[in-house]
Coordinates of C-alpha atoms in Angstrom, one line a residue:
M926 CA 50.8 49.2 51.1
R927 CA 50.4 48.9 54.8
Y928 CA 51.3 45.3 55.6
L929 CA 55.1 45.7 53.5
K930 CA 54.5 49.0 55.8
F931 CA 54.3 47.3 59.5
I932 CA 57.8 44.7 58.5
I933 CA 59.9 48.0 57.4
I934 CA 58.5 50.0 60.6
V935 CA 59.4 46.5 62.9
A936 CA 62.8 46.0 61.4
A937 CA 63.6 49.3 61.6
L938 CA 62.6 49.6 65.6
L939 CA 64.7 46.3 65.9
S940 CA 67.7 48.2 64.6
L941 CA 67.8 51.3 66.6
T942 CA 67.0 49.4 69.7
N943 CA 69.9 47.2 68.9
C944 CA 72.2 50.1 68.2
E945 CA 70.8 52.7 70.5
E946 CA 69.8 51.1 73.5
D947 CA 68.3 54.4 75.3
A948 CA 66.0 55.1 72.2
E949 CA 62.5 55.6 72.7
V950 CA 59.8 54.0 70.7
Q951 CA 57.1 56.2 70.4
P952 CA 53.5 54.9 70.6
K953 CA 51.5 53.8 67.5
D954 CA 48.1 52.4 66.8
Y955 CA 49.8 49.0 65.4
P956 CA 51.4 46.8 68.7
Y957 CA 55.4 45.8 67.8
V958 CA 56.3 42.7 68.7
I959 CA 59.9 40.9 68.3
T960 CA 60.8 37.2 67.6
N961 CA 63.3 35.5 69.8
L962 CA 65.8 33.2 68.8
P963 CA 63.9 29.7 69.0
G964 CA 65.1 26.8 71.0
V965 CA 65.6 23.9 69.7
N966 CA 65.8 20.1 70.1
N967 CA 65.1 16.5 68.8
T968 CA 61.5 16.9 69.9
G969 CA 60.2 20.2 67.8
A970 CA 61.3 23.7 69.1
E971 CA 60.3 26.2 71.5
F972 CA 59.1 30.1 69.7
S973 CA 59.2 33.0 71.9
A974 CA 58.1 36.3 71.1
D975 CA 58.3 39.6 72.9
I976 CA 55.3 42.3 72.8
T977 CA 56.9 45.9 73.3
N978 CA 54.1 47.7 72.7
L979 CA 50.2 47.1 72.7
G980 CA 49.3 49.6 70.3
N981 CA 45.7 51.4 70.5
N982 CA 43.9 48.9 68.5
A983 CA 42.5 45.6 70.3
I984 CA 44.4 42.4 69.3
L985 CA 42.1 39.9 68.1
K986 CA 44.8 37.0 67.9
Y987 CA 48.3 36.7 68.4
G988 CA 51.2 33.9 67.6
F989 CA 53.5 32.2 65.1
V990 CA 54.0 31.2 61.3
W991 CA 56.9 29.6 60.3
S992 CA 58.1 28.1 56.7
T993 CA 61.2 26.3 54.7
E994 CA 61.0 29.8 52.7
S995 CA 62.0 33.2 54.3
N996 CA 59.1 35.4 54.2
A997 CA 56.2 33.0 56.3
T998 CA 52.9 34.3 56.1
T999 CA 49.7 32.8 57.8
L1000 CA 49.6 30.6 54.6
D1001 CA 52.2 29.0 56.4
Y1002 CA 52.9 26.9 59.2
N1003 CA 51.2 29.0 62.4
I1004 CA 49.7 28.6 65.6
M1005 CA 47.8 31.6 67.1
F1006 CA 46.2 32.7 70.1
E1007 CA 43.2 34.2 71.0
D1008 CA 43.5 35.0 74.5
K1009 CA 44.2 38.0 75.8
A1010 CA 47.1 39.6 75.0
S1011 CA 49.2 41.9 77.4
E1012 CA 53.1 43.2 77.2
G1013 CA 55.9 40.7 77.5
I1014 CA 57.3 37.8 76.7
Y1015 CA 54.7 34.7 75.3
S1016 CA 55.7 31.6 74.1
C1017 CA 54.8 28.0 72.7
N1018 CA 56.7 24.3 72.3
V1019 CA 55.8 23.1 68.6
N1020 CA 56.6 19.3 68.7
S1021 CA 55.7 18.3 65.2
G1022 CA 56.3 19.1 61.0
F1023 CA 59.8 19.9 61.7
A1024 CA 62.0 17.4 59.4
K1025 CA 65.6 16.6 60.8
G1026 CA 68.3 19.3 59.2
Q1027 CA 66.0 21.7 57.5
T1028 CA 66.5 24.9 58.1
Y1029 CA 62.7 26.8 58.9
Y1030 CA 62.3 30.8 59.2
V1031 CA 60.0 31.7 62.1
R1032 CA 58.8 35.6 62.7
A1033 CA 56.0 36.4 65.2
Y1034 CA 52.6 37.2 64.1
I1035 CA 49.9 40.0 65.6
L1036 CA 46.3 40.5 64.3
T1037 CA 44.0 43.4 65.3
D1038 CA 41.5 44.9 63.5
Q1039 CA 43.1 46.9 61.4
Y1040 CA 46.2 45.4 61.3
E1041 CA 48.7 43.0 60.5
V1042 CA 52.0 42.5 62.3
Y1043 CA 55.1 40.3 61.6
G1044 CA 57.8 40.6 64.1
N1045 CA 61.4 40.1 62.6
E1046 CA 63.0 36.9 61.2
E1047 CA 65.1 34.2 63.1
S1048 CA 65.9 31.3 61.0
F1049 CA 66.9 27.8 62.8
I1050 CA 67.9 24.1 61.9
S1051 CA 65.8 21.7 62.8
E1052 CA 66.8 18.7 65.3
G1053 CA 63.6 16.9 64.1
S1054 CA 60.4 16.5 66.0
L1055 CA 57.4 13.8 67.1
P1056 CA 55.9 11.7 64.7
P1057 CA 51.7 12.2 64.0
V1058 CA 49.5 10.1 66.2
V1059 CA 46.4 9.3 64.5
T1060 CA 44.0 7.9 67.7
D1061 CA 40.5 8.1 66.0
F1062 CA 38.4 8.8 62.9
E1063 CA 34.6 9.7 62.3
P1064 CA 32.9 8.8 60.2
K1065 CA 33.9 5.4 60.1
F1066 CA 32.8 4.6 55.6
G1067 CA 31.9 6.9 53.1
A1068 CA 32.2 7.5 49.5
A1069 CA 33.9 9.9 47.9
G1070 CA 34.1 13.5 48.7
T1071 CA 32.9 12.6 52.6
Q1072 CA 34.2 14.8 55.1
V1073 CA 36.1 12.7 57.6
I1074 CA 38.1 14.6 61.0
I1075 CA 41.0 12.5 62.1
Y1076 CA 41.8 13.3 65.4
G1077 CA 45.5 12.3 66.8
T1078 CA 48.3 14.4 68.0
N1079 CA 51.8 15.9 66.6
F1080 CA 49.8 16.9 63.0
G1081 CA 51.7 19.4 60.6
Q1082 CA 50.5 23.0 61.6
S1083 CA 49.3 24.0 57.7
K1084 CA 47.5 21.9 55.3
S1085 CA 50.5 21.4 52.9
G1086 CA 52.3 20.4 56.0
N1087 CA 50.5 17.1 55.9
T1088 CA 49.7 14.1 53.3
V1089 CA 46.6 11.9 53.8
R1090 CA 46.2 8.5 52.4
F1091 CA 43.3 6.1 52.2
G1092 CA 44.7 3.3 51.7
E1093 CA 47.0 4.4 48.4
H1094 CA 45.0 7.0 47.7
I1095 CA 46.2 10.8 48.5
A1096 CA 42.9 13.0 50.1
L1097 CA 42.0 16.4 50.0
V1098 CA 43.2 18.0 53.7
D1099 CA 40.4 21.0 53.9
S1100 CA 42.2 22.1 57.3
V1101 CA 44.1 21.3 60.3
T1102 CA 44.1 22.8 64.6
E1103 CA 47.0 21.5 66.2
T1104 CA 44.3 18.3 67.3
K1105 CA 42.6 17.5 63.8
L1106 CA 42.6 17.1 60.3
F1107 CA 39.8 17.8 57.9
V1108 CA 39.9 16.1 55.3
E1109 CA 37.9 14.7 52.3
V1110 CA 38.0 11.0 51.3
P1111 CA 39.8 10.9 47.6
Q1112 CA 38.1 9.6 44.2
V1113 CA 38.4 5.6 44.1
T1114 CA 37.5 3.2 41.5
E1115 CA 37.2 0.2 44.0
P1116 CA 35.8 -0.7 47.2
D1117 CA 38.1 -1.2 50.1
T1118 CA 39.1 -1.0 53.6
V1119 CA 42.2 1.1 54.6
V1120 CA 44.2 2.0 56.7
I1121 CA 44.6 5.8 57.0
A1122 CA 48.0 7.5 57.3
V1123 CA 49.2 10.9 58.2
E1124 CA 52.3 12.1 57.2
T1125 CA 54.3 15.3 58.6
A1126 CA 58.0 15.9 58.1
G1127 CA 58.7 12.2 56.4
M1128 CA 57.2 10.7 59.5
T1129 CA 54.1 8.3 59.6
G1130 CA 51.3 7.9 61.8
N1131 CA 48.6 5.3 60.9
S1132 CA 45.3 4.5 61.9
V1133 CA 44.6 1.6 64.1
E1134 CA 41.2 1.1 63.1
Q1135 CA 40.5 0.7 59.2
F1136 CA 38.2 3.2 57.2
D1137 CA 35.3 1.7 55.1
L1138 CA 36.1 3.2 51.5
Y1139 CA 32.6 3.4 49.7
F1140 CA 32.5 3.1 46.2
P1141 CA 29.3 1.5 44.4
W1142 CA 30.7 -0.9 41.3
K1143 CA 32.8 -3.8 42.5
R1144 CA 33.9 -6.3 39.6
L1145 CA 33.7 -9.8 40.7
S1146 CA 35.2 -12.8 40.5
A1147 CA 32.9 -15.2 38.6
T1148 CA 32.7 -14.5 34.8
H1149 CA 29.5 -15.7 32.6
D1150 CA 28.6 -16.7 29.0
V1151 CA 25.6 -15.1 28.3
N1152 CA 25.1 -13.2 24.9
Y1153 CA 23.4 -9.9 23.5
A1154 CA 20.0 -11.2 22.6
S1155 CA 19.5 -13.0 25.9
T1156 CA 16.7 -12.2 28.2
S1157 CA 16.5 -12.4 32.1
F1158 CA 14.2 -13.1 35.3
T1159 CA 14.7 -12.9 39.1
I1160 CA 13.5 -14.5 41.8
A1161 CA 14.4 -14.3 45.6
D1162 CA 18.5 -14.3 45.6
N1163 CA 18.6 -15.4 42.2
A1164 CA 18.8 -14.1 38.5
Y1165 CA 17.3 -17.1 35.8
I1166 CA 18.7 -15.7 32.4
I1167 CA 18.4 -17.1 28.7
N1168 CA 19.7 -17.1 25.5
S1169 CA 19.2 -16.7 22.2
N1170 CA 18.7 -20.0 20.6
T1171 CA 20.2 -22.6 23.9
S1172 CA 17.7 -25.1 25.2
L1173 CA 19.8 -24.6 29.1
G1174 CA 19.3 -21.5 30.9
L1175 CA 21.8 -20.4 33.5
K1176 CA 20.9 -19.4 37.2
F1177 CA 22.5 -17.2 39.1
N1178 CA 23.0 -17.0 42.5
S1179 CA 24.1 -13.7 44.2
L1180 CA 24.7 -14.5 47.4
E1181 CA 27.4 -17.6 46.7
N1182 CA 28.4 -15.8 43.2
T1183 CA 27.6 -18.9 41.5
W1184 CA 26.5 -20.4 38.2
Q1185 CA 24.3 -23.4 37.4
E1186 CA 22.9 -24.8 34.1
F1187 CA 19.4 -25.4 34.5
D1188 CA 16.9 -27.0 31.2
L1189 CA 14.6 -25.3 30.0
P1190 CA 11.1 -26.7 28.4
E1191 CA 11.9 -25.9 24.7
R1192 CA 14.2 -24.6 22.7
A1193 CA 14.3 -20.8 23.5
G1194 CA 14.0 -19.4 19.7
Q1195 CA 15.9 -16.5 17.8
Y1196 CA 14.1 -13.8 20.7
P1197 CA 13.0 -15.5 24.0
K1198 CA 11.6 -12.9 26.5
A1199 CA 11.2 -13.1 29.9
F1200 CA 9.5 -11.4 33.3
S1201 CA 8.6 -12.8 36.7
T1202 CA 5.6 -12.0 39.3
K1203 CA 4.2 -13.5 42.3
E1204 CA 7.2 -15.6 42.9
K1205 CA 7.4 -17.4 39.7
G1206 CA 9.0 -16.6 36.1
Y1207 CA 7.3 -16.8 33.2
V1208 CA 9.1 -17.0 29.6
L1209 CA 8.4 -16.7 26.2
L1210 CA 10.1 -19.6 24.1
G1211 CA 10.5 -20.7 20.9
N1212 CA 7.3 -21.9 20.4
G1213 CA 5.6 -21.6 23.7
F1214 CA 4.5 -19.9 27.2
Y1215 CA 5.8 -20.7 30.5
E1216 CA 6.1 -21.0 33.7
Y1217 CA 8.8 -21.7 36.1
D1218 CA 8.5 -22.7 39.9
P1219 CA 11.9 -21.8 41.4
I1220 CA 10.6 -24.3 44.3
G1221 CA 9.8 -27.3 42.5
N1222 CA 12.3 -26.5 39.8
S1223 CA 9.4 -27.4 37.0
W1224 CA 8.0 -25.6 34.0
T1225 CA 4.2 -25.6 33.1
K1226 CA 2.8 -24.6 29.7
K1227 CA 1.0 -21.6 30.0
E1228 CA -1.8 -19.6 27.2
D1229 CA 0.2 -19.3 24.0
F1230 CA 1.3 -15.8 23.4
P1231 CA -1.3 -14.5 21.0
D1232 CA 1.0 -12.0 18.8
E1233 CA 4.1 -13.4 17.0
V1234 CA 5.4 -10.6 15.0
V1235 CA 5.3 -8.5 18.4
R1236 CA 8.7 -10.7 18.4
N1237 CA 11.2 -9.0 17.6
D1238 CA 14.5 -7.1 17.8
Y1239 CA 12.6 -3.6 19.2
S1240 CA 10.1 -6.3 22.0
F1241 CA 9.9 -5.4 26.1
T1242 CA 9.0 -6.8 28.8
M1243 CA 7.6 -5.3 32.5
S1244 CA 6.9 -6.9 35.7
F1245 CA 4.3 -5.5 37.7
D1246 CA 3.4 -7.2 41.7
Q1247 CA 0.5 -9.6 40.0
F1248 CA 0.5 -9.1 35.9
G1249 CA 3.4 -9.2 33.3
C1250 CA 3.9 -7.9 30.2
I1251 CA 5.1 -8.2 26.6
G1252 CA 5.5 -5.4 23.6
S1253 CA 7.5 -4.0 20.8
C1254 CA 8.4 -0.3 20.3
Y1255 CA 8.7 -0.6 16.5
K1256 CA 6.9 -2.2 13.9
N1257 CA 3.7 -3.9 15.4
Q1258 CA 3.9 -1.8 18.3
K1259 CA 1.3 -3.4 20.4
L1260 CA 1.2 -4.2 24.2
W1261 CA 0.3 -7.6 25.7
L1262 CA -0.8 -7.6 29.5
Y1263 CA -0.5 -11.3 31.2
D1264 CA -2.6 -12.3 34.5
P1265 CA -1.4 -15.3 35.9
N1266 CA -4.3 -16.0 37.9
S1267 CA -7.0 -16.5 34.9
N1268 CA -3.9 -17.8 32.7
T1269 CA -5.0 -14.8 30.2
W1270 CA -3.4 -12.2 27.2
T1271 CA -5.4 -8.7 27.4
R1272 CA -4.7 -6.2 24.3
K1273 CA -3.8 -2.9 26.2
A1274 CA -3.0 0.7 24.9
D1275 CA 0.3 0.2 21.8
F1276 CA 2.9 2.3 22.6
P1277 CA 1.8 5.8 21.5
E1278 CA 4.6 7.1 19.2
D1279 CA 5.0 5.3 15.4
F1280 CA 8.9 5.6 14.4
T1281 CA 8.5 4.2 11.5
Q1282 CA 7.1 7.6 9.9
T1283 CA 10.2 9.0 11.5
T1284 CA 13.6 9.7 9.8
Y1285 CA 15.3 7.7 12.2
P1286 CA 15.0 3.9 13.5
V1287 CA 15.3 2.9 16.5
W1288 CA 18.6 1.0 17.7
G1289 CA 17.7 0.0 21.7
S1290 CA 15.2 0.4 24.3
F1291 CA 15.3 -0.5 28.0
S1292 CA 12.5 -1.6 30.3
F1293 CA 11.7 -1.0 34.4
S1294 CA 8.8 -1.4 36.3
I1295 CA 8.1 0.6 39.3
E1296 CA 4.7 0.2 41.5
N1297 CA 2.0 0.2 39.1
S1298 CA 3.8 1.8 36.6
G1299 CA 6.1 0.7 33.3
Y1300 CA 8.9 2.4 31.7
L1301 CA 10.2 2.2 28.1
G1302 CA 13.3 4.0 27.2
V1303 CA 13.8 4.1 23.2
S1304 CA 16.8 5.5 21.2
Q1305 CA 16.8 6.4 17.2
T1306 CA 19.8 6.1 15.6
A1307 CA 23.9 7.1 16.7
F1308 CA 22.7 10.3 16.9
A1309 CA 21.1 9.3 20.4
I1310 CA 17.7 10.7 20.2
N1311 CA 16.0 10.0 23.6
T1312 CA 12.9 9.2 24.4
L1313 CA 11.5 7.7 27.5
W1314 CA 7.5 6.8 28.5
E1315 CA 5.4 5.8 31.4
Y1316 CA 2.4 3.3 31.2
N1317 CA 0.4 2.7 34.3
V1318 CA -1.3 -0.7 34.6
D1319 CA -4.5 1.1 36.1
S1320 CA -5.0 3.7 33.8
D1321 CA -3.8 1.8 30.6
V1322 CA -2.5 5.3 29.4
W1323 CA 1.2 5.7 28.7
E1324 CA 2.8 9.3 28.9
S1325 CA 5.7 11.0 27.7
K1326 CA 8.8 11.2 30.4
M1327 CA 12.8 12.9 30.6
P1328 CA 14.6 10.9 28.4
L1329 CA 17.8 9.1 30.0
P1330 CA 21.0 11.8 29.4
S1331 CA 22.8 9.4 27.8
C1332 CA 24.6 9.5 24.2
A1333 CA 24.5 5.2 24.3
Y1334 CA 21.9 4.3 22.1
N1335 CA 21.6 0.5 22.7
L1336 CA 22.8 -2.7 25.4
Y1337 CA 21.9 -0.6 28.4
A1338 CA 22.3 -1.6 31.8
C1339 CA 18.5 -1.0 33.5
M1340 CA 18.1 -2.5 36.9
V1341 CA 15.7 -2.0 39.9
I1342 CA 17.3 -2.1 43.1
D1343 CA 14.9 -0.8 46.3
G1344 CA 11.9 0.4 44.3
S1345 CA 14.2 2.5 42.3
A1346 CA 15.7 2.6 38.8
Y1347 CA 19.3 2.7 37.7
V1348 CA 20.1 2.6 33.6
G1349 CA 23.2 3.4 31.7
L1350 CA 26.2 2.1 30.0
G1351 CA 25.6 1.0 26.8
K1352 CA 26.8 1.3 22.8
N1353 CA 26.9 4.1 20.6
F1354 CA 28.8 5.1 16.6
V1355 CA 31.2 7.7 16.8
W1356 CA 32.7 7.9 13.3
G1357 CA 33.7 4.7 12.8
D1358 CA 34.8 3.6 15.9
G1359 CA 32.8 1.8 18.8
Y1360 CA 32.4 3.8 21.8
V1361 CA 30.6 2.3 25.0
S1362 CA 29.5 4.9 27.8
N1363 CA 30.8 4.4 31.6
E1364 CA 27.9 6.0 33.2
I1365 CA 24.6 5.5 34.7
W1366 CA 21.4 7.9 36.3
K1367 CA 19.0 6.7 39.0
Y1368 CA 15.2 7.8 37.5
D1369 CA 13.6 9.6 40.1
N1370 CA 10.0 8.8 38.9
L1371 CA 8.2 11.3 41.6
N1372 CA 10.0 14.5 40.1
N1373 CA 10.8 13.1 36.6
S1374 CA 14.8 13.8 36.5
W1375 CA 17.5 11.7 36.1
N1376 CA 20.7 11.7 39.0
K1377 CA 23.6 11.0 38.1
Y1378 CA 26.1 8.6 40.0
Q1379 CA 29.4 7.4 40.4
N1380 CA 31.4 6.0 36.8
C1381 CA 31.5 2.8 36.3
P1382 CA 35.5 2.1 35.7
I1383 CA 35.1 0.3 32.8
N1384 CA 33.3 1.6 30.0
M1385 CA 31.1 -1.1 28.3
S1386 CA 27.8 -2.1 26.9
A1387 CA 25.8 -4.9 28.9
F1388 CA 24.5 -8.1 28.0
A1389 CA 22.0 -8.8 31.0
S1390 CA 21.1 -6.4 34.1
F1391 CA 19.3 -7.2 37.0
G1392 CA 18.4 -6.0 40.4
I1393 CA 18.5 -8.5 43.4
N1394 CA 17.1 -7.7 46.9
S1395 CA 19.9 -4.1 47.5
K1396 CA 22.2 -4.6 45.1
G1397 CA 22.5 -4.7 40.6
Y1398 CA 24.7 -6.7 38.4
V1399 CA 25.8 -6.5 34.6
L1400 CA 26.9 -8.7 32.5
S1401 CA 29.2 -7.1 30.6
G1402 CA 29.2 -7.2 26.9
S1403 CA 32.1 -5.3 24.6
P1404 CA 34.7 -2.7 25.4
E1405 CA 34.8 0.2 23.0
L1406 CA 35.8 -1.3 19.2
D1407 CA 33.8 -4.7 19.6
G1408 CA 35.4 -7.8 21.3
D1409 CA 33.2 -9.8 24.8
I1410 CA 34.5 -8.8 28.3
G1411 CA 33.1 -11.3 29.9
S1412 CA 32.8 -10.1 33.5
I1413 CA 30.2 -9.5 36.2
W1414 CA 29.8 -6.0 38.0
E1415 CA 28.2 -5.5 40.8
F1416 CA 26.2 -2.2 41.6
D1417 CA 25.4 -1.2 45.1
P1418 CA 23.9 2.5 45.3
S1419 CA 23.7 2.7 48.6
K1420 CA 28.0 3.2 48.5
N1421 CA 27.9 5.6 46.1

């Protein structure tokens, strides 16, 4: 009740002063302050107040509070001074945040280490004020949640008195001063370069420079004709994609965002598989195994793959610096390693988990390689019982790892970008309705953990995915309840 008591005391003292000018006010612990009638013009208002008694406690700060509602507090518009206070009149000019024709209520304010003191209330009708001016901001780029400082003049003196937009997106204002706004970059659904706009009292000031609004996902203008049984390998700036049961491959150039068909040495068959190593591509087609040389755009038949029973819906590939692998994670769980130098296949340690002996069958898998280790993620049924296994080429050993924390079970996006793996999206089945995910996760192989990145703007399965240079690409498949999307999404983890 101490705060209310001060208001009553100040009001009573003012009444006493008006009625009995000779009345003597006895000193108290708390200070006395009288709010004077503001001076008003078309550039703002001049506030003044008279400290008639400093009280017995040190004054920490003093100033004015005002609002469009009566009984303004420090939670409303305010301006404060922290220099040493003295008895007599103090004043300030406020040139921002006043809407023309609006009634405002102002009170003087004093804070000591024990008391908050508000002066009497005065009202005025605004004649307007100066518009906000944005002179600079830092940093110049950032993703959602990034802290940005906006520099300028004539900002509103409260958080609610300023509306800040990054393009069309409204930002959260954390705090304000007379010349700075501290804001957070808002959530967006696509990357962009935008003007920062500050609106105060119906007037707007725009930045001269543009802010680079980061977002990791970007829908490209190109479309694709890739099916869910496709396989792919990457070399330099290009991805080479092979659909099932076709004699033509598709080459995607990531720099030009273009497609080009190329001839396969034979028909792909039902389960084509591909990997790349030593700047060449290797493809298991319908009847043979071939090496692709991108420099000469030529195919060379290599040693036949020795185990056709491995080629099925559950087969996977891994690409290493010197080798490539083809294996199966369900039914005939073998692993074969190909050495391009000797043109030979070697049987390696079988995938260790025999899912044929479990209650739930395998519904989907993904695989990727980081340095000299390959990783295989396996999902069982719509209950999304996920596992992850690491295969070490040097030791020829499989080891269980932390599974992908996703409820999808197949048609994942899986991309290795700058030595890190990103896995997500994918399809599931929920009570008769189709379900597709929009989540993407980064695997931390050093700590054996998954870190979530910003969701893709749409939920979708992936028909093909790959990393090229510092970006990933997802060739989207079906949305919820089937149907093909056919769009291509670029994923840039540096803009998360």
